[in-house]
């Protein structure tokens, strides 16, 4: 029997197949113009909204008119894969495909010269009305921005006008209807996370995980797993994610990477990350506890920083979360005798004698078992450990509420609570004013005896995108300030929401917080200054016994202050 080794490691069937998911594998590169997908690529194909949109545009294209469809996205989004799939299934009709906008037909020409002088000539202003060519141009957004700058206005003014109207190069692309000659499909417009009424999910990556780890005879990964030795670490890791609860926990970590840490990743980067976590890099199942755990999935995904996804998972390590439940489990492992030491959370699969008992005096082994206990608890138990991070849970609720407002104009209790949280946090940004809907005009110094305050009002008027703009992991909300026509936009991501949450609960921000949340500081400054002329100014005295209020009256000698009893 032929045995394959790579880097000194035996390439078992499951290792060989998982390695094809790696970005360094030739299997991840697809030529959309040739239109040939491997059996593995066909198995991994997931129908996405971008595919349905592209098919709709192809089907409704005017036969006798020039039609250019811009298939936009970032590197690794799956543009070439999608075009290969559609061409192989005969869904592209008479559309030509230019799959790589970075290539050049002439060594003396740049890729932009090729696009402007060769590929897109039929869509220039002087030829577009007489052409009936149908073309799909797969192009990264960075290249599209360069093309927009290089294509001179007199020759490609119609294309440039369409790019402007569709806002393809802006933060929030608009849903512009296709014209007779131009249309686009944007991969970046499809969010990695999906915001539902009461939950946040990742449909694309959930389907990929469920497909790769399905216990189905037609699944090539499952077949390779069954044909691999049971003591192969890659097989052990694969078996770990065969458990549906473990996959859902893995999905929650992906959502945290997007929302908490703003990681942007493509399908290719996700599959590469998955392969890297599953395939052993030299750990052993016959060595010490440290050697056995080195490449076990609950360790490999949290103890590496090889990519932004690895780094985000490391920051979300359950070991960093303290709770009474976790502390009790750690105490049981560390305090009992060697013979009675057991993991309190069962493995999601059976590995007889896989994990030996630690040496009685080996603190390293005990610490590793404590880490394993906490991470297994996160993956295997039915409880949602994110519940212990209240600001994050509340932010997810607010995102879902904002999504409902944008889609249907629904203002629910969660959105109202969020507006109250913003009001309370703005009021206490420079210190507690001891009055609702009042704000301290400036933070008092160490020697100051008095503070100046004013009353303020925040309102949200309007519907839909006029009030709230929603993206993958954050949103912007427009407030009307102090009964004036002045409106201010507050961009809210997780870090800013966490600060809002803390301040609304009594936390006093320090100078570092005010510099880190500069947009919130600017928002509070606009509250203070808007409509300040003619507004009532309140003065109180700073002391340990509480605030003392004064009133000011105008006299011939200027302002005179008297204490309000």
Coordinates of C-alpha atoms in Angstrom, one line a residue:
X1 CA 0.0 0.0 0.0
X2 CA 1.4 3.4 -1.0
X3 CA 1.9 5.7 2.0
X4 CA 2.4 9.5 1.4
X5 CA 4.4 11.6 3.8
X6 CA 4.5 15.4 3.8
X7 CA 6.8 17.3 6.2
X8 CA 7.6 14.1 8.0
X9 CA 3.9 13.4 8.7
X10 CA 1.9 10.5 7.3
X11 CA -0.8 11.9 4.9
X12 CA -3.8 9.8 5.9
X13 CA -6.9 10.0 3.7
X14 CA -8.6 12.7 5.9
X15 CA -5.3 14.8 5.9
X16 CA -5.0 14.6 2.1
X17 CA -8.6 15.8 1.6
X18 CA -8.5 18.5 4.2
X19 CA -5.2 19.8 2.8
X20 CA -7.1 20.6 -0.5
X21 CA -9.0 23.3 1.5
X22 CA -5.8 25.1 2.2
X23 CA -5.1 28.3 0.3
X24 CA -1.7 26.9 -0.8
X25 CA -3.5 24.0 -2.6
X26 CA -3.9 24.1 -6.4
X27 CA -7.5 22.9 -5.9
X28 CA -8.6 26.3 -4.6
X29 CA -7.7 28.1 -7.9
X30 CA -10.5 28.0 -10.4
X31 CA -10.5 29.5 -13.9
X32 CA -14.0 30.9 -14.5
X33 CA -13.5 31.0 -18.3
X34 CA -12.7 27.3 -18.7
X35 CA -15.6 26.3 -16.5
X36 CA -14.3 23.0 -15.0
X37 CA -14.9 22.3 -11.3
X38 CA -13.4 19.3 -9.5
X39 CA -15.7 16.8 -7.7
X40 CA -14.7 18.4 -4.4
X41 CA -15.5 21.9 -5.6
X42 CA -18.9 20.7 -6.8
X43 CA -19.5 19.2 -3.4
X44 CA -18.6 22.4 -1.6
X45 CA -20.7 24.6 -3.9
X46 CA -23.3 26.6 -1.9
X47 CA -26.1 28.5 -3.7
X48 CA -25.8 32.2 -2.5
X49 CA -27.9 35.3 -3.2
X50 CA -25.2 36.5 -5.6
X51 CA -25.7 33.4 -7.8
X52 CA -29.5 33.9 -7.9
X53 CA -29.0 37.6 -8.7
X54 CA -26.5 36.9 -11.5
X55 CA -28.8 34.3 -13.1
X56 CA -31.7 36.7 -13.0
X57 CA -29.6 39.4 -14.8
X58 CA -28.4 36.9 -17.4
X59 CA -32.0 35.7 -18.1
X60 CA -33.4 39.2 -18.4
X61 CA -30.7 40.7 -20.6
X62 CA -31.9 42.5 -23.7
X63 CA -30.8 40.3 -26.7
X64 CA -30.0 43.1 -29.2
X65 CA -28.4 45.6 -26.7
X66 CA -24.9 45.7 -25.2
X67 CA -24.9 44.4 -21.6
X68 CA -22.0 44.6 -19.2
X69 CA -22.4 42.9 -15.8
X70 CA -19.8 43.8 -13.2
X71 CA -19.2 40.9 -10.9
X72 CA -17.6 42.7 -8.0
X73 CA -16.0 41.5 -4.8
X74 CA -12.7 40.9 -2.9
X75 CA -10.0 38.3 -3.4
X76 CA -11.2 34.8 -2.5
X77 CA -15.0 35.7 -2.5
X78 CA -15.7 33.0 -5.0
X79 CA -16.2 34.9 -8.2
X80 CA -14.3 32.5 -10.4
X81 CA -15.9 29.5 -8.7
X82 CA -19.4 30.9 -9.3
X83 CA -18.6 31.6 -13.0
X84 CA -17.2 28.1 -13.5
X85 CA -20.3 26.6 -11.8
X86 CA -22.7 28.6 -14.0
X87 CA -20.7 27.9 -17.2
X88 CA -20.6 24.2 -16.5
X89 CA -24.3 24.1 -15.8
X90 CA -25.0 26.1 -19.0
X91 CA -26.6 29.1 -17.2
X92 CA -24.5 31.9 -18.8
X93 CA -26.2 31.8 -22.2
X94 CA -24.4 34.0 -24.8
X95 CA -22.5 35.9 -22.2
X96 CA -18.7 36.1 -22.5
X97 CA -16.6 36.0 -19.4
X98 CA -13.5 38.1 -18.6
X99 CA -12.5 36.4 -15.4
X100 CA -9.4 38.2 -14.3
X101 CA -9.4 42.0 -14.5
X102 CA -5.7 41.9 -13.3
X103 CA -4.4 40.2 -16.5
X104 CA -2.9 41.8 -19.6
X105 CA -2.8 40.6 -23.2
X106 CA 0.4 42.5 -24.0
X107 CA 3.6 42.6 -21.9
X108 CA 3.9 46.3 -22.7
X109 CA 0.4 47.1 -21.4
X110 CA -1.0 47.2 -17.9
X111 CA -4.2 45.4 -16.9
X112 CA -6.1 48.7 -17.0
X113 CA -4.8 49.3 -20.5
X114 CA -6.2 45.9 -21.5
X115 CA -9.6 46.7 -20.0
X116 CA -9.9 50.1 -21.5
X117 CA -8.4 49.4 -25.0
X118 CA -9.5 45.8 -25.5
X119 CA -12.1 44.3 -23.2
X120 CA -14.5 47.2 -22.7
X121 CA -14.3 49.0 -26.1
X122 CA -17.8 47.8 -27.0
X123 CA -19.1 49.6 -23.9
X124 CA -17.5 52.9 -24.6
X125 CA -19.8 55.9 -25.3
X126 CA -19.2 55.9 -29.0
X127 CA -19.9 52.1 -29.6
X128 CA -22.3 51.0 -26.9
X129 CA -25.5 51.9 -28.9
X130 CA -24.4 49.9 -31.9
X131 CA -23.1 46.9 -30.0
X132 CA -25.0 43.8 -28.9
X133 CA -22.1 42.2 -26.9
X134 CA -22.9 40.5 -23.6
X135 CA -20.0 40.4 -21.1
X136 CA -19.5 39.5 -17.5
X137 CA -16.5 41.2 -16.0
X138 CA -15.2 39.7 -12.7
X139 CA -13.3 42.5 -11.0
X140 CA -12.1 43.2 -7.5
X141 CA -13.2 46.5 -6.0
X142 CA -9.7 47.8 -5.8
X143 CA -9.2 47.3 -9.5
X144 CA -12.6 48.8 -10.2
X145 CA -11.6 52.0 -8.3
X146 CA -8.4 52.2 -10.5
X147 CA -10.4 51.6 -13.6
X148 CA -12.8 54.4 -12.6
X149 CA -9.9 56.8 -12.3
X150 CA -8.1 55.7 -15.5
X151 CA -11.1 55.6 -17.8
X152 CA -11.4 59.1 -19.2
X153 CA -14.9 60.7 -18.9
X154 CA -15.5 61.5 -22.5
X155 CA -15.0 57.9 -23.6
X156 CA -16.5 56.0 -20.7
X157 CA -18.9 58.6 -19.1
X158 CA -21.9 56.2 -19.2
X159 CA -19.9 53.5 -17.3
X160 CA -18.6 56.0 -14.8
X161 CA -22.1 57.4 -14.3
X162 CA -23.4 53.9 -13.5
X163 CA -20.6 53.3 -11.0
X164 CA -21.5 56.6 -9.3
X165 CA -25.2 56.0 -9.2
X166 CA -24.8 52.4 -7.9
X167 CA -22.3 53.7 -5.2
X168 CA -20.2 50.6 -5.8
X169 CA -17.1 52.3 -4.4
X170 CA -18.8 53.7 -1.3
X171 CA -19.3 52.3 2.1
X172 CA -22.9 51.4 1.6
X173 CA -23.7 50.5 -2.1
X174 CA -27.2 51.3 -3.2
X175 CA -29.6 48.9 -4.8
X176 CA -29.6 50.6 -8.2
X177 CA -31.8 48.9 -10.8
X178 CA -29.9 47.7 -13.8
X179 CA -29.9 49.8 -16.9
X180 CA -30.2 48.6 -20.5
X181 CA -26.4 48.4 -20.8
X182 CA -25.1 48.0 -17.2
X183 CA -25.7 45.9 -14.2
X184 CA -23.7 44.6 -11.2
X185 CA -23.6 41.9 -8.6
X186 CA -21.6 42.7 -5.5
X187 CA -20.3 40.0 -3.3
X188 CA -19.5 42.5 -0.5
X189 CA -23.1 43.5 -0.3
X190 CA -24.0 40.1 1.1
X191 CA -23.2 40.2 4.8
X192 CA -21.2 37.4 6.4
X193 CA -23.7 37.5 9.3
X194 CA -27.4 37.5 8.9
X195 CA -29.5 39.5 11.4
X196 CA -32.9 38.0 12.1
X197 CA -35.6 39.1 14.5
X198 CA -34.1 37.3 17.5
X199 CA -30.8 35.8 16.4
X200 CA -27.6 36.3 14.5
X201 CA -26.3 33.6 12.2
X202 CA -23.9 32.9 9.4
X203 CA -25.9 30.9 6.8
X204 CA -23.1 30.4 4.3
X205 CA -20.5 29.2 6.7
X206 CA -23.1 27.1 8.7
X207 CA -24.0 25.3 5.5
X208 CA -20.3 24.7 4.6
X209 CA -19.6 23.4 8.1
X210 CA -22.7 21.1 8.0
X211 CA -21.8 19.8 4.6
X212 CA -18.1 19.1 5.4
X213 CA -19.0 17.4 8.7
X214 CA -22.2 15.5 7.7
X215 CA -22.3 11.8 8.5
X216 CA -23.3 10.9 5.0
X217 CA -21.9 8.2 2.8
X218 CA -21.9 10.7 -0.1
X219 CA -19.6 13.1 1.9
X220 CA -16.0 12.6 0.7
X221 CA -14.7 14.0 3.9
X222 CA -16.7 11.6 6.1
X223 CA -15.6 8.7 3.8
X224 CA -11.9 9.8 4.2
X225 CA -12.4 10.0 8.0
X226 CA -13.7 6.4 8.1
X227 CA -10.7 5.2 6.2
X228 CA -8.2 7.0 8.5
X229 CA -6.6 5.7 11.6
X230 CA -8.6 6.6 14.7
X231 CA -5.4 7.9 16.5
X232 CA -4.7 10.4 13.7
X233 CA -5.1 13.9 15.3
X234 CA -6.7 15.2 12.1
X235 CA -9.3 12.4 12.4
X236 CA -9.8 13.2 16.0
X237 CA -10.4 16.9 15.2
X238 CA -12.7 16.0 12.4
X239 CA -14.7 13.8 14.8
X240 CA -14.9 16.7 17.2
X241 CA -16.9 18.8 14.7
X242 CA -19.1 16.0 13.7
X243 CA -20.9 16.9 16.9
X244 CA -23.6 19.6 15.9
X245 CA -23.3 21.4 19.2
X246 CA -19.5 21.9 18.6
X247 CA -20.2 23.2 15.1
X248 CA -22.7 25.7 16.5
X249 CA -20.1 26.9 19.1
X250 CA -17.6 27.2 16.2
X251 CA -20.1 29.3 14.3
X252 CA -20.6 31.6 17.3
X253 CA -16.9 32.2 17.4
X254 CA -17.0 33.2 13.7
X255 CA -19.8 35.7 14.5
X256 CA -17.7 37.1 17.3
X257 CA -14.8 37.5 14.9
X258 CA -17.0 39.6 12.6
X259 CA -18.9 41.7 15.2
X260 CA -16.4 42.1 18.0
X261 CA -13.1 42.2 16.1
X262 CA -14.3 43.4 12.7
X263 CA -12.5 40.6 10.8
X264 CA -13.3 40.5 7.1
X265 CA -12.7 37.1 5.5
X266 CA -13.6 35.4 2.3
X267 CA -14.7 31.8 1.7
X268 CA -11.2 30.9 0.7
X269 CA -9.7 32.3 3.9
X270 CA -12.3 30.5 6.0
X271 CA -11.5 27.1 4.3
X272 CA -7.8 27.8 4.8
X273 CA -8.4 28.6 8.4
X274 CA -10.5 25.4 8.9
X275 CA -7.8 23.2 7.3
X276 CA -5.1 24.8 9.4
X277 CA -7.0 24.1 12.6
X278 CA -7.9 20.5 11.7
X279 CA -4.6 19.2 10.3
X280 CA -2.0 18.3 12.8
X281 CA 1.3 20.2 12.6
X282 CA 3.4 17.7 14.5
X283 CA 1.5 16.8 17.7
X284 CA 1.3 13.3 19.0
X285 CA -1.4 11.1 20.4
X286 CA 1.1 8.9 22.2
X287 CA 3.2 11.5 24.0
X288 CA 2.7 13.7 27.1
X289 CA -0.5 15.7 27.8
X290 CA 1.1 18.8 26.3
X291 CA 2.1 16.9 23.1
X292 CA -1.4 15.3 22.8
X293 CA -3.2 18.6 23.2
X294 CA -1.0 20.7 21.0
X295 CA -3.0 20.0 17.8
X296 CA -6.3 19.1 19.4
X297 CA -9.0 21.5 17.9
X298 CA -9.9 23.3 21.2
X299 CA -6.2 24.3 21.4
X300 CA -5.2 24.8 17.8
X301 CA -7.9 27.4 17.1
X302 CA -7.1 29.5 20.2
X303 CA -3.3 29.3 20.4
X304 CA -2.2 30.6 17.1
X305 CA -1.9 34.1 15.5
X306 CA -1.2 33.1 11.9
X307 CA -4.1 35.0 10.4
X308 CA -6.7 37.6 11.4
X309 CA -9.2 34.8 12.0
X310 CA -6.7 33.0 14.3
X311 CA -6.1 36.2 16.2
X312 CA -9.8 36.9 16.6
X313 CA -10.4 33.4 17.9
X314 CA -7.5 33.8 20.4
X315 CA -9.1 37.0 21.7
X316 CA -12.4 35.1 22.2
X317 CA -10.8 32.2 24.0
X318 CA -13.3 30.9 26.7
X319 CA -10.3 30.7 29.1
X320 CA -10.3 34.5 29.3
X321 CA -13.9 34.5 30.7
X322 CA -14.2 34.1 34.5
X323 CA -17.3 32.6 35.9
X324 CA -18.4 30.8 39.1
X325 CA -19.2 27.7 36.9
X326 CA -15.7 27.6 35.4
X327 CA -13.9 28.4 38.7
X328 CA -15.7 25.4 40.4
X329 CA -14.6 23.1 37.6
X330 CA -11.0 24.3 37.8
X331 CA -11.0 23.8 41.5
X332 CA -12.1 20.2 41.2
X333 CA -9.3 19.5 38.7
X334 CA -6.6 21.2 40.7
X335 CA -7.5 20.2 44.2
X336 CA -8.4 16.6 44.1
X337 CA -6.0 13.7 44.3
X338 CA -4.4 12.4 41.1
X339 CA -6.5 9.2 41.1
X340 CA -9.7 11.2 41.2
X341 CA -8.9 13.8 38.6
X342 CA -11.4 13.7 35.8
X343 CA -12.8 16.2 33.3
X344 CA -16.3 17.1 34.3
X345 CA -17.4 17.7 30.7
X346 CA -17.5 14.6 28.5
X347 CA -15.9 14.5 25.1
X348 CA -18.3 14.8 22.2
X349 CA -16.9 11.4 21.0
X350 CA -15.3 8.4 22.5
X351 CA -11.5 8.2 22.6
X352 CA -10.5 5.3 24.9
X353 CA -7.4 6.2 27.0
X354 CA -6.6 9.2 24.7
X355 CA -5.8 11.5 27.6
X356 CA -3.6 10.2 30.3
X357 CA -3.8 11.3 34.0
X358 CA -1.5 14.1 34.8
X359 CA 1.5 13.7 37.1
X360 CA 0.5 14.6 40.6
X361 CA 3.1 17.4 41.0
X362 CA 3.1 18.6 37.4
X363 CA 1.5 22.1 37.4
X364 CA 1.8 22.5 33.6
X365 CA -0.4 19.4 33.1
X366 CA -2.9 20.7 35.6
X367 CA -3.1 24.1 33.8
X368 CA -3.5 22.4 30.5
X369 CA -6.4 20.3 31.8
X370 CA -8.0 23.4 33.3
X371 CA -7.8 25.0 29.8
X372 CA -9.2 21.9 28.2
X373 CA -12.1 21.8 30.8
X374 CA -13.1 25.4 30.0
X375 CA -12.9 25.1 26.3
X376 CA -14.8 21.8 26.2
X377 CA -17.4 23.4 28.4
X378 CA -17.8 26.1 25.7
X379 CA -18.1 23.6 22.8
X380 CA -20.0 20.7 24.4
X381 CA -22.4 22.2 27.0
X382 CA -25.7 23.5 25.8
X383 CA -25.3 26.8 27.6
X384 CA -24.4 29.8 25.5
X385 CA -21.3 31.2 27.2
X386 CA -21.7 34.5 25.4
X387 CA -24.5 35.1 28.0
X388 CA -21.7 35.9 30.5
X389 CA -20.6 38.9 28.3
X390 CA -23.6 41.1 28.8
X391 CA -22.5 44.1 26.6
X392 CA -22.0 41.7 23.7
X393 CA -25.4 40.0 24.2
X394 CA -27.1 43.3 24.4
X395 CA -25.3 44.5 21.3
X396 CA -26.5 41.5 19.3
X397 CA -30.1 42.3 20.5
X398 CA -29.7 45.9 19.3
X399 CA -28.3 44.8 15.9
X400 CA -31.3 42.5 15.4
X401 CA -33.6 45.4 16.5
X402 CA -31.9 47.8 14.1
X403 CA -32.2 45.3 11.3
X404 CA -36.0 45.0 11.9
X405 CA -36.3 48.8 11.9
X406 CA -34.4 49.1 8.6
X407 CA -36.4 46.3 6.9
X408 CA -39.9 47.1 8.3
X409 CA -39.7 50.4 10.2
X410 CA -40.5 48.5 13.4
X411 CA -39.5 50.3 16.6
X412 CA -39.4 47.7 19.4
X413 CA -38.6 47.9 23.1
X414 CA -34.9 47.0 22.4
X415 CA -34.4 50.0 20.1
X416 CA -36.1 52.3 22.6
X417 CA -33.8 51.0 25.4
X418 CA -30.8 51.6 23.2
X419 CA -31.9 55.3 22.6
X420 CA -32.3 55.6 26.4
X421 CA -28.8 54.1 26.8
X422 CA -27.3 56.7 24.5
X423 CA -29.1 59.4 26.3
X424 CA -27.9 58.2 29.7
X425 CA -24.3 57.7 28.5
X426 CA -24.2 61.2 26.9
X427 CA -25.6 62.7 30.1
X428 CA -22.9 61.1 32.2
X429 CA -19.9 61.4 29.8
X430 CA -18.4 64.3 31.8
X431 CA -19.7 63.0 35.1
X432 CA -23.1 62.3 36.7
X433 CA -25.2 65.5 36.6
X434 CA -27.6 64.1 39.2
X435 CA -30.4 65.1 37.0
X436 CA -32.0 63.2 34.1
X437 CA -31.3 64.6 30.6
X438 CA -28.8 67.1 31.8
X439 CA -25.1 67.1 30.7
X440 CA -22.0 68.7 32.3
X441 CA -20.6 71.2 29.9
X442 CA -17.0 70.3 30.5
X443 CA -15.3 67.9 32.9
X444 CA -14.3 69.7 36.1
X445 CA -10.6 70.0 37.1
X446 CA -9.2 68.8 40.4
X447 CA -9.5 72.3 41.9
X448 CA -12.8 73.3 40.5
X449 CA -15.6 73.8 43.0
X450 CA -18.4 74.3 40.5
X451 CA -19.8 72.7 37.4
X452 CA -21.9 74.1 34.5
X453 CA -24.8 72.0 33.2
X454 CA -27.5 72.3 30.6
X455 CA -30.6 70.3 29.7
X456 CA -30.7 68.4 26.4
X457 CA -33.0 66.3 24.3
X458 CA -32.3 63.5 21.8
X459 CA -34.9 62.3 19.3
X460 CA -35.0 59.9 16.4
X461 CA -37.4 61.1 13.7
X462 CA -37.9 59.4 10.4
X463 CA -37.9 55.9 8.9
X464 CA -35.5 53.4 7.3
X465 CA -32.1 54.5 5.9
X466 CA -32.9 58.2 6.6
X467 CA -32.3 57.4 10.3
X468 CA -30.2 54.3 10.5
X469 CA -27.5 52.8 8.2
X470 CA -26.7 49.2 8.8
X471 CA -23.6 47.3 7.8
X472 CA -22.2 43.8 8.7
X473 CA -21.0 44.6 12.2
X474 CA -22.2 48.1 13.1
X475 CA -24.7 50.8 12.3
X476 CA -25.1 54.5 12.3
X477 CA -28.1 56.3 13.8
X478 CA -29.1 59.9 13.2
X479 CA -30.3 61.9 16.2
X480 CA -32.1 65.2 16.2
X481 CA -30.6 67.4 19.0
X482 CA -32.2 69.7 21.5
X483 CA -35.4 70.3 19.5
X484 CA -33.4 72.0 16.7
X485 CA -33.1 71.0 13.0
X486 CA -29.5 70.0 13.7
X487 CA -29.0 66.2 13.2
X488 CA -25.9 64.3 14.2
X489 CA -24.9 60.8 13.0
X490 CA -23.5 58.4 15.7
X491 CA -21.6 55.4 14.3
X492 CA -22.0 52.5 16.7
X493 CA -19.8 49.4 16.6
X494 CA -19.3 46.9 19.4
X495 CA -16.5 48.8 21.2
X496 CA -18.4 52.0 21.2
X497 CA -21.6 50.2 22.4
X498 CA -19.6 48.6 25.2
X499 CA -18.5 52.1 26.3
X500 CA -22.1 53.3 26.1
X501 CA -23.3 50.4 28.2
X502 CA -20.6 50.9 30.9
X503 CA -21.2 54.6 31.2
X504 CA -24.9 54.1 31.4
X505 CA -24.3 51.7 34.3
X506 CA -22.3 54.2 36.3
X507 CA -18.7 53.9 34.8
X508 CA -16.9 57.3 34.7
X509 CA -14.8 57.4 31.5
X510 CA -11.2 58.5 31.8
X511 CA -9.1 60.5 29.4
X512 CA -8.0 57.3 27.6
X513 CA -11.6 56.3 27.1
X514 CA -12.5 59.7 25.6
X515 CA -9.6 59.5 23.2
X516 CA -10.5 55.9 22.2
X517 CA -14.1 56.8 21.6
X518 CA -13.5 60.1 19.8
X519 CA -16.7 59.8 17.8
X520 CA -18.7 59.6 21.1
X521 CA -16.8 62.6 22.5
X522 CA -17.6 64.6 19.4
X523 CA -21.2 63.5 19.6
X524 CA -21.5 64.7 23.2
X525 CA -19.8 68.0 22.3
X526 CA -22.4 68.6 19.6
X527 CA -25.1 68.0 22.3
X528 CA -23.5 70.6 24.5
X529 CA -23.0 73.3 21.8
X530 CA -26.2 72.9 19.8
X531 CA -28.7 75.5 20.8
X532 CA -26.5 76.7 23.6
X533 CA -27.4 80.4 23.0
X534 CA -30.5 81.1 25.1
X535 CA -30.4 77.8 26.9
X536 CA -30.7 77.6 30.7
X537 CA -27.4 77.0 32.3
X538 CA -27.3 75.3 35.7
X539 CA -24.5 75.6 38.3
X540 CA -23.8 73.1 41.1
X541 CA -21.1 72.9 43.7
X542 CA -18.8 69.9 43.8
X543 CA -18.5 68.5 47.3
X544 CA -18.8 65.2 49.1
X545 CA -22.3 65.9 50.4
X546 CA -24.0 66.2 47.1
X547 CA -24.8 68.9 44.6
X548 CA -25.7 72.4 45.6
X549 CA -27.6 74.4 43.0
X550 CA -27.4 78.1 42.3
X551 CA -29.6 80.4 40.3
X552 CA -28.3 83.4 38.3
X553 CA -30.1 86.7 38.0
X554 CA -29.1 89.7 35.9
X555 CA -28.6 93.0 37.7
X556 CA -26.9 96.3 37.1
X557 CA -23.8 94.8 38.5
X558 CA -23.8 91.7 36.3
X559 CA -24.8 88.2 37.1
X560 CA -25.6 87.5 40.8
X561 CA -25.8 83.9 42.1
X562 CA -27.9 82.7 44.9
X563 CA -28.2 79.2 46.4
X564 CA -31.4 77.3 45.6
X565 CA -32.7 75.6 48.7

